Amino acid sequence: MADVSHPQSGDRPRGGRPRRVTMSDVARRAGVSSAAVSYALSGAPGVSEERRQRILAIAEEMGFRPSRIARELRAGTTKAIGLLLADIANPFYTEVAGGVVAAAAEEGYEVFVSHVGVDGSRQADVALAQVDRNCSGLIFTSLVADDKPLLDKLRHENIPVVQLYRKVEDEPSDWVGIDDYSASSEMASHAVATGRRKVAILGGPDTSSVSVNRMAGYRDALTKAGLQAINEPDLWGELTRASGALRARALFAEHPETDAIVCGNDLIALGVLDVCREIGKRVPEDVALTGFDDMSFSSAGPLQLSTVTVPRDLMGQRAARMLIQRITGDESPPRNELLPYSIQVRETTARRG
């Protein structure tokens, strides 16, 4: 890999952007080989002290800056990891990424962030591209069961992997997340405790282990209360505001008696709230509403959404540290790390009367 540097003034290709000065440029100016420049820059034996100082002076004059990645490749390692996000526009993933980047920086690692799409169709292509770009390990946020062959391939190539939040069962790699089943069960039980009996569930995609666990918690809590979701079996959908609005319109058209809606995340709940305002349904007087994740907008201004707080930044930090431990030689058995969550009861589930 060629080393890079600051551009040398006046040295511009046809596109008009300054061309970066390379080690070969320094070698030509100094009248020496690229190997001699490498020896001089690294302090390795192979050139006299007089020649070393001359090469260093020329390199400084030309504005040459050695590439850290190139140095690491020569040393046989790179301090870079890849982070694959399902939906970079979703603030949930933005906060997770912040935790990953902060923890990685403390260990001197760079993070290359990629967007794989909500449906995960680009997962394998993006993951392998990050490996080709010398990422030493990968953090996944949107794995599904169909990604098992990809994980097997990465393991065969000795690329460490951490599963963040979503989990592929029977996959021998580290995972960090929360107990989604217990959290959703508590939230649905709370909605029922406010006196609601016509409860609907608007969940996430059935390909997501997180959504499946939340759905199981919601359903079991309703069963314990002697209830069933009023919109069975139409419980699954995308984790977006638009999906929440679309499904809420269909729900109220078919089941106008609905008096509570528990949602797979806060964005879905936001879409439901949009529809409630359009059709004159009052929250919480007519309909109790809950979300999941406790995004920043969930307690902003008049919204005050009852939801589950997920430690997104902490999850990102733990995932980065787990991955770096694997990169640096930790060969202990795979770990599952459960982080704490909390239930936030706010105005959208105020008790009737």
Coordinates of C-alpha atoms in Angstrom, one line a residue:
M1 CA 0.0 0.0 0.0
A2 CA 1.4 3.4 -0.9
D3 CA 2.0 5.8 1.9
V4 CA 0.1 9.1 1.8
S5 CA 0.9 12.7 2.8
H6 CA -0.2 16.2 2.5
P7 CA -0.4 17.4 -1.0
Q8 CA 2.6 19.1 -2.5
S9 CA 1.7 22.6 -3.8
G10 CA 1.5 22.8 -7.5
D11 CA 1.3 19.1 -8.1
R12 CA -2.3 18.6 -9.3
P13 CA -3.8 16.0 -11.6
R14 CA -6.3 16.8 -14.3
G15 CA -9.2 16.8 -11.8
G16 CA -7.7 19.8 -10.1
R17 CA -7.2 18.1 -6.7
P18 CA -3.7 18.1 -5.2
R19 CA -2.0 14.7 -5.6
R20 CA -0.7 13.2 -2.4
V21 CA 3.0 12.8 -2.0
T22 CA 4.1 9.2 -1.8
M23 CA 7.2 7.5 -0.5
S24 CA 8.3 7.1 -4.1
D25 CA 8.1 10.9 -4.6
V26 CA 10.4 11.4 -1.7
A27 CA 12.8 8.7 -3.0
R28 CA 13.0 10.4 -6.4
R29 CA 13.7 13.8 -4.9
A30 CA 16.4 12.4 -2.6
G31 CA 17.9 10.2 -5.3
V32 CA 17.5 7.0 -3.2
S33 CA 15.4 3.9 -3.3
S34 CA 11.9 3.7 -1.6
A35 CA 13.4 1.1 0.8
A36 CA 16.0 3.7 1.9
V37 CA 13.1 6.1 2.6
S38 CA 11.3 3.5 4.6
Y39 CA 14.4 2.8 6.6
A40 CA 14.9 6.5 7.3
L41 CA 11.3 7.1 8.4
S42 CA 11.1 4.0 10.6
G43 CA 14.5 4.4 12.2
A44 CA 15.5 1.0 11.0
P45 CA 19.1 0.2 10.1
G46 CA 20.0 0.3 6.4
V47 CA 21.0 3.9 5.8
S48 CA 23.7 6.1 7.3
E49 CA 22.7 8.8 9.8
E50 CA 23.7 11.5 7.4
R51 CA 21.5 10.1 4.7
R52 CA 18.7 9.5 7.2
Q53 CA 18.7 13.2 8.2
R54 CA 18.8 14.3 4.5
I55 CA 15.8 12.1 3.7
L56 CA 13.8 13.3 6.7
A57 CA 14.5 16.9 5.7
I58 CA 13.3 16.3 2.2
A59 CA 10.2 14.5 3.4
E60 CA 9.3 17.4 5.7
E61 CA 9.9 19.9 2.9
M62 CA 7.6 18.0 0.6
G63 CA 4.9 17.7 3.3
F64 CA 5.1 13.9 3.3
R65 CA 3.0 12.1 6.0
P66 CA 3.4 8.4 6.4
S67 CA 0.1 6.4 6.3
R68 CA -0.7 4.8 9.6
I69 CA -2.5 1.9 7.8
A70 CA 0.6 1.3 5.6
R71 CA 2.8 1.2 8.7
E72 CA 0.4 -1.3 10.4
L73 CA 0.2 -3.5 7.3
R74 CA 4.0 -3.7 7.2
A75 CA 3.9 -4.7 10.9
G76 CA 1.3 -7.4 10.1
T77 CA -1.7 -5.8 11.8
T78 CA -4.2 -3.0 11.4
K79 CA -6.0 -1.1 14.2
A80 CA -9.3 -0.8 12.4
I81 CA -12.7 -2.4 12.9
G82 CA -15.9 -2.5 10.9
L83 CA -19.4 -1.6 12.2
L84 CA -22.4 -2.6 10.0
L85 CA -25.6 -0.7 10.7
A86 CA -29.0 -1.6 9.5
D87 CA -30.4 1.9 9.2
I88 CA -28.0 4.8 9.5
A89 CA -31.0 7.2 9.5
N90 CA -32.4 5.5 12.7
P91 CA -31.2 7.5 15.7
F92 CA -30.9 4.2 17.6
Y93 CA -28.0 3.1 15.5
T94 CA -26.4 6.6 15.6
E95 CA -26.1 6.4 19.4
V96 CA -24.8 2.8 19.2
A97 CA -22.2 3.9 16.7
G98 CA -21.1 6.7 19.0
G99 CA -20.4 4.2 21.8
V100 CA -18.4 2.0 19.4
V101 CA -16.3 4.8 18.1
A102 CA -15.6 6.2 21.6
A103 CA -14.4 2.9 23.0
A104 CA -12.4 2.0 19.9
A105 CA -10.6 5.4 20.0
E106 CA -9.5 4.7 23.6
E107 CA -7.7 1.6 22.3
G108 CA -6.2 3.4 19.3
Y109 CA -8.6 1.8 16.8
E110 CA -10.4 3.4 13.8
V111 CA -14.0 2.4 13.0
F112 CA -15.3 2.1 9.5
V113 CA -19.1 2.4 9.5
S114 CA -21.2 0.9 6.7
H115 CA -25.0 1.0 6.0
V116 CA -26.3 -2.4 5.0
G117 CA -30.0 -1.5 4.6
V118 CA -33.1 -2.4 6.7
D119 CA -33.6 -5.7 4.8
G120 CA -29.9 -6.6 5.3
S121 CA -29.6 -7.6 1.6
R122 CA -26.1 -6.0 1.4
Q123 CA -24.8 -7.6 4.6
A124 CA -22.4 -10.1 3.1
D125 CA -21.1 -7.8 0.4
V126 CA -20.4 -5.0 2.9
A127 CA -18.8 -7.3 5.5
L128 CA -16.4 -8.9 3.0
A129 CA -15.6 -5.5 1.6
Q130 CA -14.6 -4.3 5.1
V131 CA -12.4 -7.3 5.5
D132 CA -10.8 -6.6 2.2
R133 CA -10.1 -3.1 3.4
N134 CA -8.1 -4.6 6.3
C135 CA -10.6 -4.4 9.2
S136 CA -9.4 -6.7 11.9
G137 CA -12.9 -7.5 13.2
L138 CA -16.5 -6.7 12.6
I139 CA -19.5 -5.6 14.7
F140 CA -22.9 -6.5 13.3
T141 CA -26.2 -4.9 14.4
S142 CA -28.7 -6.5 12.1
L143 CA -27.9 -10.2 11.7
V144 CA -30.6 -12.7 10.8
A145 CA -30.6 -16.5 10.6
D146 CA -29.8 -16.4 6.8
D147 CA -26.5 -14.7 7.7
K148 CA -25.1 -17.9 9.2
P149 CA -23.0 -18.9 6.1
L150 CA -21.4 -15.4 6.2
L151 CA -20.5 -15.8 9.9
D152 CA -19.1 -19.3 9.2
K153 CA -16.9 -17.8 6.4
L154 CA -15.6 -15.1 8.6
R155 CA -14.8 -17.6 11.4
H156 CA -13.0 -19.8 8.9
E157 CA -10.9 -16.7 7.9
N158 CA -10.2 -15.9 11.6
I159 CA -12.1 -12.6 11.5
P160 CA -13.5 -11.9 15.0
V161 CA -17.2 -11.0 15.2
V162 CA -19.4 -9.4 17.8
Q163 CA -23.2 -9.6 17.5
L164 CA -24.7 -6.4 18.9
Y165 CA -28.4 -6.6 20.0
R166 CA -29.6 -9.0 17.3
K167 CA -28.4 -12.6 17.7
V168 CA -28.1 -15.6 15.4
E169 CA -28.8 -18.7 17.6
D170 CA -26.0 -21.3 17.9
E171 CA -23.5 -18.8 16.5
P172 CA -20.2 -19.2 18.5
S173 CA -19.4 -15.5 18.7
D174 CA -19.7 -12.8 21.4
W175 CA -23.1 -11.0 21.8
V176 CA -24.1 -7.9 23.8
G177 CA -27.7 -6.7 24.4
I178 CA -30.6 -6.6 26.8
D179 CA -33.3 -9.0 27.9
D180 CA -35.9 -7.9 25.4
Y181 CA -38.4 -10.6 26.4
S182 CA -38.6 -9.4 30.0
A183 CA -38.6 -5.7 29.1
S184 CA -41.5 -6.1 26.6
S185 CA -43.4 -8.3 29.1
E186 CA -43.1 -5.6 31.7
M187 CA -44.3 -2.9 29.3
A188 CA -47.3 -4.8 28.1
S189 CA -48.2 -5.7 31.8
H190 CA -48.1 -2.0 32.6
A191 CA -50.4 -1.1 29.7
V192 CA -52.9 -3.7 30.9
A193 CA -52.6 -2.4 34.5
T194 CA -53.9 0.9 33.3
G195 CA -57.3 -0.7 32.7
R196 CA -56.9 -1.4 28.9
R197 CA -58.3 -4.6 27.4
K198 CA -58.4 -4.1 23.7
V199 CA -54.7 -4.2 23.1
A200 CA -52.9 -4.3 19.8
I201 CA -49.3 -5.1 19.1
L202 CA -47.3 -3.4 16.3
G203 CA -44.0 -5.3 16.2
G204 CA -40.9 -5.3 14.1
P205 CA -39.8 -7.7 11.5
D206 CA -40.1 -11.4 12.3
T207 CA -36.6 -12.0 10.9
S208 CA -35.0 -10.0 13.8
S209 CA -34.2 -11.9 17.0
V210 CA -34.9 -8.7 19.0
S211 CA -38.3 -8.3 17.5
V212 CA -39.2 -11.9 18.0
N213 CA -38.2 -11.7 21.7
R214 CA -40.2 -8.5 22.2
M215 CA -43.2 -10.1 20.5
A216 CA -43.0 -13.1 22.8
G217 CA -42.9 -10.9 25.8
Y218 CA -45.9 -8.8 24.7
R219 CA -47.9 -11.9 23.9
D220 CA -47.1 -13.8 27.1
A221 CA -48.0 -10.7 29.2
L222 CA -51.3 -10.5 27.5
T223 CA -52.0 -14.2 27.9
K224 CA -51.3 -13.9 31.7
A225 CA -53.9 -11.2 31.8
G226 CA -56.4 -13.4 30.0
L227 CA -56.1 -11.3 26.8
Q228 CA -55.0 -11.7 23.2
A229 CA -53.7 -9.1 20.8
I230 CA -56.7 -7.6 19.1
N231 CA -54.9 -7.5 15.7
E232 CA -53.7 -11.2 15.6
P233 CA -52.0 -12.3 13.4
D234 CA -51.1 -9.0 11.7
L235 CA -48.4 -8.1 14.3
W236 CA -45.2 -7.8 12.3
G237 CA -43.8 -4.9 10.2
E238 CA -40.9 -2.5 9.7
L239 CA -39.4 -0.5 12.5
T240 CA -40.2 2.8 11.0
R241 CA -42.5 5.8 11.6
A242 CA -44.1 5.3 8.2
S243 CA -44.8 1.6 9.0
G244 CA -46.4 2.7 12.3
A245 CA -48.7 5.1 10.6
L246 CA -49.7 2.7 7.8
R247 CA -50.5 -0.1 10.2
A248 CA -52.3 2.2 12.7
R249 CA -54.7 3.4 10.0
A250 CA -55.5 -0.2 9.1
L251 CA -55.8 -1.1 12.8
F252 CA -58.3 1.7 13.7
A253 CA -60.3 1.0 10.5
E254 CA -60.8 -2.7 11.5
H255 CA -60.7 -2.3 15.3
P256 CA -61.9 1.1 16.3
E257 CA -62.4 -0.2 19.8
T258 CA -58.6 -0.5 20.3
D259 CA -57.7 1.1 23.6
A260 CA -53.9 0.3 23.8
I261 CA -51.1 -0.2 21.4
V262 CA -47.7 -1.6 22.3
C263 CA -45.0 -1.0 19.7
G264 CA -41.8 -2.7 18.6
N265 CA -39.9 0.6 18.9
D266 CA -40.4 4.3 19.4
L267 CA -40.5 5.1 15.7
I268 CA -43.5 2.9 15.2
A269 CA -45.1 4.6 18.2
L270 CA -44.4 8.0 16.6
G271 CA -46.3 6.9 13.5
V272 CA -49.2 5.7 15.6
L273 CA -49.4 9.1 17.3
D274 CA -49.4 10.8 13.9
V275 CA -52.5 8.8 13.0
C276 CA -54.2 9.4 16.3
R277 CA -53.9 13.1 15.8
E278 CA -55.3 12.8 12.3
I279 CA -58.4 10.9 13.3
G280 CA -59.1 12.5 16.6
K281 CA -58.0 9.7 18.9
R282 CA -56.7 11.1 22.2
V283 CA -53.6 9.7 23.8
P284 CA -53.8 8.5 26.5
E285 CA -57.5 9.1 27.1
D286 CA -58.7 7.0 24.2
V287 CA -55.6 5.0 23.4
A288 CA -52.6 4.1 25.6
L289 CA -49.4 4.0 23.7
T290 CA -46.0 2.5 24.4
G291 CA -42.7 2.4 22.5
F292 CA -39.3 0.7 23.0
D293 CA -35.7 2.1 23.0
D294 CA -36.4 5.5 24.7
M295 CA -35.0 7.7 21.9
S296 CA -34.3 11.4 22.6
F297 CA -37.6 12.5 21.0
S298 CA -39.6 10.1 23.2
S299 CA -39.5 12.6 26.1
A300 CA -39.3 15.8 24.1
G301 CA -42.0 18.4 24.5
P302 CA -45.6 17.2 24.6
L303 CA -44.9 13.6 23.5
Q304 CA -43.7 12.0 26.8
L305 CA -43.9 8.4 25.5
S306 CA -43.9 5.4 27.9
T307 CA -41.1 3.2 26.7
V308 CA -38.1 1.0 27.6
T309 CA -34.7 2.6 28.0
V310 CA -32.0 0.7 26.2
P311 CA -28.3 1.6 27.0
R312 CA -27.3 2.2 23.4
D313 CA -24.1 4.0 24.0
L314 CA -23.0 1.4 26.6
M315 CA -23.9 -1.4 24.2
G316 CA -21.7 0.1 21.6
Q317 CA -18.8 0.5 24.0
R318 CA -19.0 -3.1 25.3
A319 CA -19.2 -4.5 21.8
A320 CA -16.1 -2.6 20.7
R321 CA -14.1 -3.7 23.8
M322 CA -15.2 -7.3 23.3
L323 CA -14.1 -7.2 19.7
I324 CA -10.7 -5.6 20.4
Q325 CA -10.1 -8.3 23.1
R326 CA -10.6 -10.9 20.5
I327 CA -8.4 -9.2 18.0
T328 CA -5.6 -9.0 20.5
G329 CA -5.7 -12.7 21.3
D330 CA -8.5 -13.5 23.8
E331 CA -9.5 -17.1 23.0
S332 CA -11.9 -17.6 25.9
P333 CA -15.4 -19.2 25.1
P334 CA -18.0 -16.9 23.5
R335 CA -19.7 -14.5 25.9
N336 CA -23.3 -13.3 26.1
E337 CA -23.4 -10.0 28.0
L338 CA -26.8 -8.7 29.2
L339 CA -27.0 -5.0 30.0
P340 CA -29.6 -3.4 32.2
Y341 CA -32.8 -1.8 30.9
S342 CA -35.4 0.3 32.6
I343 CA -39.1 1.0 32.1
Q344 CA -40.1 4.6 31.6
V345 CA -43.7 5.3 32.5
R346 CA -44.8 8.6 31.0
E347 CA -48.0 10.4 30.0
T348 CA -49.0 8.2 27.0
T349 CA -50.0 5.4 29.4
A350 CA -51.8 7.5 32.1
R351 CA -54.5 5.5 33.9
R352 CA -58.0 6.3 32.7
G353 CA -60.0 8.6 35.1

